[in-house]
Amino acid sequence: VPLATQQAIKYATRHGMFQVARDAIWDPKKRGPSVPSWVNLQAGLAAGMVESLVVTTPFEVVKTAQQKERGYTGTLAAAAGIVRNEGIPALWKGVVPTMLRGGTNQACNFFAASAINRRVWGRREGDGKNIAVWKTMITGFTAGCIGPTLNNPLDVAKTRLMAQAAVSE
C-alpha cells in the first residue's frame, strides 16, 4: 500500500474522529461556538488513540517487518506473511505504546494549535476571524513539532515492540 494511501487513511481517521470526539464533548448550540483549548486536547487524545488502533499499528508493524526482513516483495506480501506466520493479532504488536504515543501526540497537536491561535493570533475557534496563511503555517509547524518531541521515548518503545519476532514454542 503506497505511503500516500496510508497517510490519507490516517489523516481521514484522525480528523474525522477529532470532530466526532469534539462534538461529543462540546455542543456549540448549548455552550457557544468558542471551543476551549482543553476540549481540543481531549478530542485530540481520543482521535490519536483511535487512529493508532485502527490504522497506525497494523501499518507500522508491516513497515517494520519489511525493513527487518528482506524477503518480502511488497506491503501486501509482508502483511500476508505476518498473518500466516504469527496470526492476525501480530498486526497489533505494540498497540498500547502506539496508542499512548498517538493519543498524546494528537492531544498536543490539537491543543497547541488552538492555544497558539488564541494566545498569539487572538483567534478563537468559531469567532469568524480569518488569519493569514503564513500564520496558519507557523501554527501548524509549531504544533506539529511539540507532540513528536515529547513523544520520542514512547516512539522508541513502540518501535522496539513492533520489531520483536514471534516467540516460537
PDB file of C-alpha atoms in Angstrom:
ATOM      1  CA  VAL A   1       0.000   0.000   0.000  1.00  0.00           C
ATOM      2  CA  PRO A   2       1.653   3.230  -1.079  1.00  0.00           C
ATOM      3  CA  LEU A   3       2.561   5.792   1.550  1.00  0.00           C
ATOM      4  CA  ALA A   4       0.052   8.302   0.152  1.00  0.00           C
ATOM      5  CA  THR A   5      -2.781   5.816   0.678  1.00  0.00           C
ATOM      6  CA  GLN A   6      -1.704   5.113   4.249  1.00  0.00           C
ATOM      7  CA  GLN A   7      -1.382   8.816   5.029  1.00  0.00           C
ATOM      8  CA  ALA A   8      -4.784   9.593   3.518  1.00  0.00           C
ATOM      9  CA  ILE A   9      -6.418   6.890   5.648  1.00  0.00           C
ATOM     10  CA  LYS A  10      -4.577   8.093   8.782  1.00  0.00           C
ATOM     11  CA  TYR A  11      -5.486  11.751   8.336  1.00  0.00           C
ATOM     12  CA  ALA A  12      -9.101  10.984   7.441  1.00  0.00           C
ATOM     13  CA  THR A  13      -9.388   8.821  10.565  1.00  0.00           C
ATOM     14  CA  ARG A  14      -7.620  11.390  12.758  1.00  0.00           C
ATOM     15  CA  HIS A  15      -9.582  14.438  11.685  1.00  0.00           C
ATOM     16  CA  GLY A  16     -12.880  12.578  11.419  1.00  0.00           C
ATOM     17  CA  MET A  17     -12.514  11.157  14.927  1.00  0.00           C
ATOM     18  CA  PHE A  18     -11.338  14.519  16.241  1.00  0.00           C
ATOM     19  CA  GLN A  19     -14.543  16.125  15.009  1.00  0.00           C
ATOM     20  CA  VAL A  20     -16.708  13.301  16.405  1.00  0.00           C
ATOM     21  CA  ALA A  21     -14.963  13.471  19.801  1.00  0.00           C
ATOM     22  CA  ARG A  22     -15.045  17.267  19.935  1.00  0.00           C
ATOM     23  CA  ASP A  23     -18.750  17.344  19.072  1.00  0.00           C
ATOM     24  CA  ALA A  24     -19.403  14.773  21.813  1.00  0.00           C
ATOM     25  CA  ILE A  25     -17.521  16.887  24.368  1.00  0.00           C
ATOM     26  CA  TRP A  26     -18.618  20.369  23.300  1.00  0.00           C
ATOM     27  CA  ASP A  27     -22.036  21.213  21.892  1.00  0.00           C
ATOM     28  CA  PRO A  28     -21.774  24.700  20.365  1.00  0.00           C
ATOM     29  CA  LYS A  29     -25.571  25.101  20.422  1.00  0.00           C
ATOM     30  CA  LYS A  30     -25.584  24.729  24.209  1.00  0.00           C
ATOM     31  CA  ARG A  31     -22.177  26.145  25.119  1.00  0.00           C
ATOM     32  CA  GLY A  32     -21.441  28.648  22.367  1.00  0.00           C
ATOM     33  CA  PRO A  33     -19.211  28.457  19.292  1.00  0.00           C
ATOM     34  CA  SER A  34     -15.915  29.275  21.012  1.00  0.00           C
ATOM     35  CA  VAL A  35     -14.307  25.904  21.782  1.00  0.00           C
ATOM     36  CA  PRO A  36     -11.777  25.988  24.664  1.00  0.00           C
ATOM     37  CA  SER A  37      -8.309  24.503  24.150  1.00  0.00           C
ATOM     38  CA  TRP A  38      -8.934  21.753  26.746  1.00  0.00           C
ATOM     39  CA  VAL A  39     -11.707  20.366  24.530  1.00  0.00           C
ATOM     40  CA  ASN A  40      -9.243  20.111  21.647  1.00  0.00           C
ATOM     41  CA  LEU A  41      -6.783  18.378  23.981  1.00  0.00           C
ATOM     42  CA  GLN A  42      -9.314  15.694  24.929  1.00  0.00           C
ATOM     43  CA  ALA A  43     -10.662  15.288  21.384  1.00  0.00           C
ATOM     44  CA  GLY A  44      -7.098  15.055  20.059  1.00  0.00           C
ATOM     45  CA  LEU A  45      -6.284  12.350  22.603  1.00  0.00           C
ATOM     46  CA  ALA A  46      -9.314  10.304  21.551  1.00  0.00           C
ATOM     47  CA  ALA A  47      -8.642  10.826  17.838  1.00  0.00           C
ATOM     48  CA  GLY A  48      -4.981   9.857  18.147  1.00  0.00           C
ATOM     49  CA  MET A  49      -5.803   6.703  20.094  1.00  0.00           C
ATOM     50  CA  VAL A  50      -8.429   5.549  17.583  1.00  0.00           C
ATOM     51  CA  GLU A  51      -6.118   6.353  14.666  1.00  0.00           C
ATOM     52  CA  SER A  52      -3.356   4.321  16.322  1.00  0.00           C
ATOM     53  CA  LEU A  53      -5.609   1.348  16.984  1.00  0.00           C
ATOM     54  CA  VAL A  54      -7.296   1.209  13.595  1.00  0.00           C
ATOM     55  CA  VAL A  55      -4.625   2.422  11.176  1.00  0.00           C
ATOM     56  CA  THR A  56      -1.165   3.188  12.540  1.00  0.00           C
ATOM     57  CA  THR A  57      -0.327  -0.012  14.415  1.00  0.00           C
ATOM     58  CA  PRO A  58      -1.055  -2.503  11.618  1.00  0.00           C
ATOM     59  CA  PHE A  59       0.658  -0.323   9.000  1.00  0.00           C
ATOM     60  CA  GLU A  60       3.742   0.213  11.164  1.00  0.00           C
ATOM     61  CA  VAL A  61       4.018  -3.470  12.106  1.00  0.00           C
ATOM     62  CA  VAL A  62       4.076  -4.297   8.392  1.00  0.00           C
ATOM     63  CA  LYS A  63       6.540  -1.486   7.635  1.00  0.00           C
ATOM     64  CA  THR A  64       8.849  -2.615  10.445  1.00  0.00           C
ATOM     65  CA  ALA A  65       8.706  -6.213   9.197  1.00  0.00           C
ATOM     66  CA  GLN A  66       9.590  -5.062   5.679  1.00  0.00           C
ATOM     67  CA  GLN A  67      12.580  -3.144   7.000  1.00  0.00           C
ATOM     68  CA  LYS A  68      13.704  -6.101   9.084  1.00  0.00           C
ATOM     69  CA  GLU A  69      13.068  -8.898   6.556  1.00  0.00           C
ATOM     70  CA  ARG A  70      14.455  -8.517   3.068  1.00  0.00           C
ATOM     71  CA  GLY A  71      12.376 -11.410   1.661  1.00  0.00           C
ATOM     72  CA  TYR A  72       9.068  -9.553   1.370  1.00  0.00           C
ATOM     73  CA  THR A  73       8.168  -8.432  -2.153  1.00  0.00           C
ATOM     74  CA  GLY A  74       5.778  -5.699  -1.053  1.00  0.00           C
ATOM     75  CA  THR A  75       3.445  -4.387   1.590  1.00  0.00           C
ATOM     76  CA  LEU A  76       0.652  -6.871   0.974  1.00  0.00           C
ATOM     77  CA  ALA A  77       3.121  -9.787   0.882  1.00  0.00           C
ATOM     78  CA  ALA A  78       4.563  -8.627   4.202  1.00  0.00           C
ATOM     79  CA  ALA A  79       1.109  -8.336   5.790  1.00  0.00           C
ATOM     80  CA  ALA A  80       0.132 -11.782   4.489  1.00  0.00           C
ATOM     81  CA  GLY A  81       3.403 -13.260   5.765  1.00  0.00           C
ATOM     82  CA  ILE A  82       2.891 -11.800   9.234  1.00  0.00           C
ATOM     83  CA  VAL A  83      -0.675 -13.137   9.413  1.00  0.00           C
ATOM     84  CA  ARG A  84       0.355 -16.557   8.060  1.00  0.00           C
ATOM     85  CA  ASN A  85       3.367 -16.959  10.364  1.00  0.00           C
ATOM     86  CA  GLU A  86       2.204 -15.184  13.528  1.00  0.00           C
ATOM     87  CA  GLY A  87      -1.571 -14.784  13.269  1.00  0.00           C
ATOM     88  CA  ILE A  88      -3.816 -11.761  12.857  1.00  0.00           C
ATOM     89  CA  PRO A  89      -3.141 -10.394  16.384  1.00  0.00           C
ATOM     90  CA  ALA A  90       0.520  -9.929  15.384  1.00  0.00           C
ATOM     91  CA  LEU A  91      -0.563  -6.919  13.312  1.00  0.00           C
ATOM     92  CA  TRP A  92      -1.233  -5.183  16.621  1.00  0.00           C
ATOM     93  CA  LYS A  93       2.144  -5.807  18.285  1.00  0.00           C
ATOM     94  CA  GLY A  94       2.980  -2.681  20.244  1.00  0.00           C
ATOM     95  CA  VAL A  95      -0.576  -1.327  20.139  1.00  0.00           C
ATOM     96  CA  VAL A  96      -0.539   0.070  23.697  1.00  0.00           C
ATOM     97  CA  PRO A  97       2.547   2.287  23.334  1.00  0.00           C
ATOM     98  CA  THR A  98       1.368   3.214  19.833  1.00  0.00           C
ATOM     99  CA  MET A  99      -1.974   4.348  21.233  1.00  0.00           C
ATOM    100  CA  LEU A 100      -0.265   6.247  24.049  1.00  0.00           C
ATOM    101  CA  ARG A 101       2.081   7.896  21.601  1.00  0.00           C
ATOM    102  CA  GLY A 102      -0.592   8.644  19.009  1.00  0.00           C
ATOM    103  CA  GLY A 103      -3.063   9.896  21.587  1.00  0.00           C
ATOM    104  CA  THR A 104      -0.645  12.201  23.361  1.00  0.00           C
ATOM    105  CA  ASN A 105       0.836  13.356  20.054  1.00  0.00           C
ATOM    106  CA  GLN A 106      -2.547  14.412  18.679  1.00  0.00           C
ATOM    107  CA  ALA A 107      -3.644  15.830  22.035  1.00  0.00           C
ATOM    108  CA  CYS A 108      -0.541  18.045  21.984  1.00  0.00           C
ATOM    109  CA  ASN A 109      -1.032  18.912  18.322  1.00  0.00           C
ATOM    110  CA  PHE A 110      -4.681  19.977  18.509  1.00  0.00           C
ATOM    111  CA  PHE A 111      -4.240  21.677  21.899  1.00  0.00           C
ATOM    112  CA  ALA A 112      -1.153  23.593  20.781  1.00  0.00           C
ATOM    113  CA  ALA A 113      -2.759  24.758  17.549  1.00  0.00           C
ATOM    114  CA  SER A 114      -5.784  26.007  19.454  1.00  0.00           C
ATOM    115  CA  ALA A 115      -3.673  27.692  22.135  1.00  0.00           C
ATOM    116  CA  ILE A 116      -1.360  29.357  19.584  1.00  0.00           C
ATOM    117  CA  ASN A 117      -4.305  30.654  17.580  1.00  0.00           C
ATOM    118  CA  ARG A 118      -5.881  32.029  20.719  1.00  0.00           C
ATOM    119  CA  ARG A 119      -2.865  33.464  22.536  1.00  0.00           C
ATOM    120  CA  VAL A 120      -0.598  34.518  19.667  1.00  0.00           C
ATOM    121  CA  TRP A 121      -3.026  35.453  16.890  1.00  0.00           C
ATOM    122  CA  GLY A 122      -6.065  36.402  19.005  1.00  0.00           C
ATOM    123  CA  ARG A 123      -8.311  33.954  17.147  1.00  0.00           C
ATOM    124  CA  ARG A 124     -10.855  31.728  18.859  1.00  0.00           C
ATOM    125  CA  GLU A 125     -12.450  28.850  17.048  1.00  0.00           C
ATOM    126  CA  GLY A 126     -15.907  29.830  15.903  1.00  0.00           C
ATOM    127  CA  ASP A 127     -15.269  33.593  16.123  1.00  0.00           C
ATOM    128  CA  GLY A 128     -15.355  34.031  12.343  1.00  0.00           C
ATOM    129  CA  LYS A 129     -11.876  35.592  12.175  1.00  0.00           C
ATOM    130  CA  ASN A 130      -9.529  34.502   9.425  1.00  0.00           C
ATOM    131  CA  ILE A 131      -5.779  34.629   9.863  1.00  0.00           C
ATOM    132  CA  ALA A 132      -3.129  34.904   7.172  1.00  0.00           C
ATOM    133  CA  VAL A 133      -1.860  31.719   5.553  1.00  0.00           C
ATOM    134  CA  TRP A 134       1.659  32.311   6.881  1.00  0.00           C
ATOM    135  CA  LYS A 135       0.279  32.466  10.434  1.00  0.00           C
ATOM    136  CA  THR A 136      -1.564  29.192   9.887  1.00  0.00           C
ATOM    137  CA  MET A 137       1.656  27.630   8.592  1.00  0.00           C
ATOM    138  CA  ILE A 138       3.636  28.818  11.626  1.00  0.00           C
ATOM    139  CA  THR A 139       0.899  27.497  13.910  1.00  0.00           C
ATOM    140  CA  GLY A 140       0.883  24.110  12.170  1.00  0.00           C
ATOM    141  CA  PHE A 141       4.672  23.845  12.160  1.00  0.00           C
ATOM    142  CA  THR A 142       4.962  24.734  15.843  1.00  0.00           C
ATOM    143  CA  ALA A 143       2.083  22.493  16.955  1.00  0.00           C
ATOM    144  CA  GLY A 144       3.404  19.680  14.769  1.00  0.00           C
ATOM    145  CA  CYS A 145       6.823  19.809  16.448  1.00  0.00           C
ATOM    146  CA  ILE A 146       5.604  19.707  20.041  1.00  0.00           C
ATOM    147  CA  GLY A 147       3.955  16.257  20.063  1.00  0.00           C
ATOM    148  CA  PRO A 148       6.764  14.262  18.417  1.00  0.00           C
ATOM    149  CA  THR A 149       9.351  15.965  20.615  1.00  0.00           C
ATOM    150  CA  LEU A 150       7.500  14.991  23.791  1.00  0.00           C
ATOM    151  CA  ASN A 151       6.673  11.512  22.494  1.00  0.00           C
ATOM    152  CA  ASN A 152      10.141  10.353  21.470  1.00  0.00           C
ATOM    153  CA  PRO A 153      10.541   7.844  24.358  1.00  0.00           C
ATOM    154  CA  LEU A 154       7.165   6.247  23.563  1.00  0.00           C
ATOM    155  CA  ASP A 155       8.110   6.076  19.901  1.00  0.00           C
ATOM    156  CA  VAL A 156      11.292   4.169  20.701  1.00  0.00           C
ATOM    157  CA  ALA A 157       9.390   1.689  22.910  1.00  0.00           C
ATOM    158  CA  LYS A 158       6.704   1.227  20.266  1.00  0.00           C
ATOM    159  CA  THR A 159       9.221   0.515  17.502  1.00  0.00           C
ATOM    160  CA  ARG A 160      11.107  -1.994  19.645  1.00  0.00           C
ATOM    161  CA  LEU A 161       7.889  -3.876  20.479  1.00  0.00           C
ATOM    162  CA  MET A 162       6.844  -3.956  16.833  1.00  0.00           C
ATOM    163  CA  ALA A 163      10.240  -5.266  15.757  1.00  0.00           C
ATOM    164  CA  GLN A 164      10.107  -8.262  18.095  1.00  0.00           C
ATOM    165  CA  ALA A 165       9.794 -11.544  16.273  1.00  0.00           C
ATOM    166  CA  ALA A 166       7.184 -14.037  17.355  1.00  0.00           C
ATOM    167  CA  VAL A 167       8.409 -16.417  20.033  1.00  0.00           C
ATOM    168  CA  SER A 168       8.416 -19.998  18.780  1.00  0.00           C
ATOM    169  CA  GLU A 169       7.181 -22.644  21.173  1.00  0.00           C
TER     170      GLU A 169
END
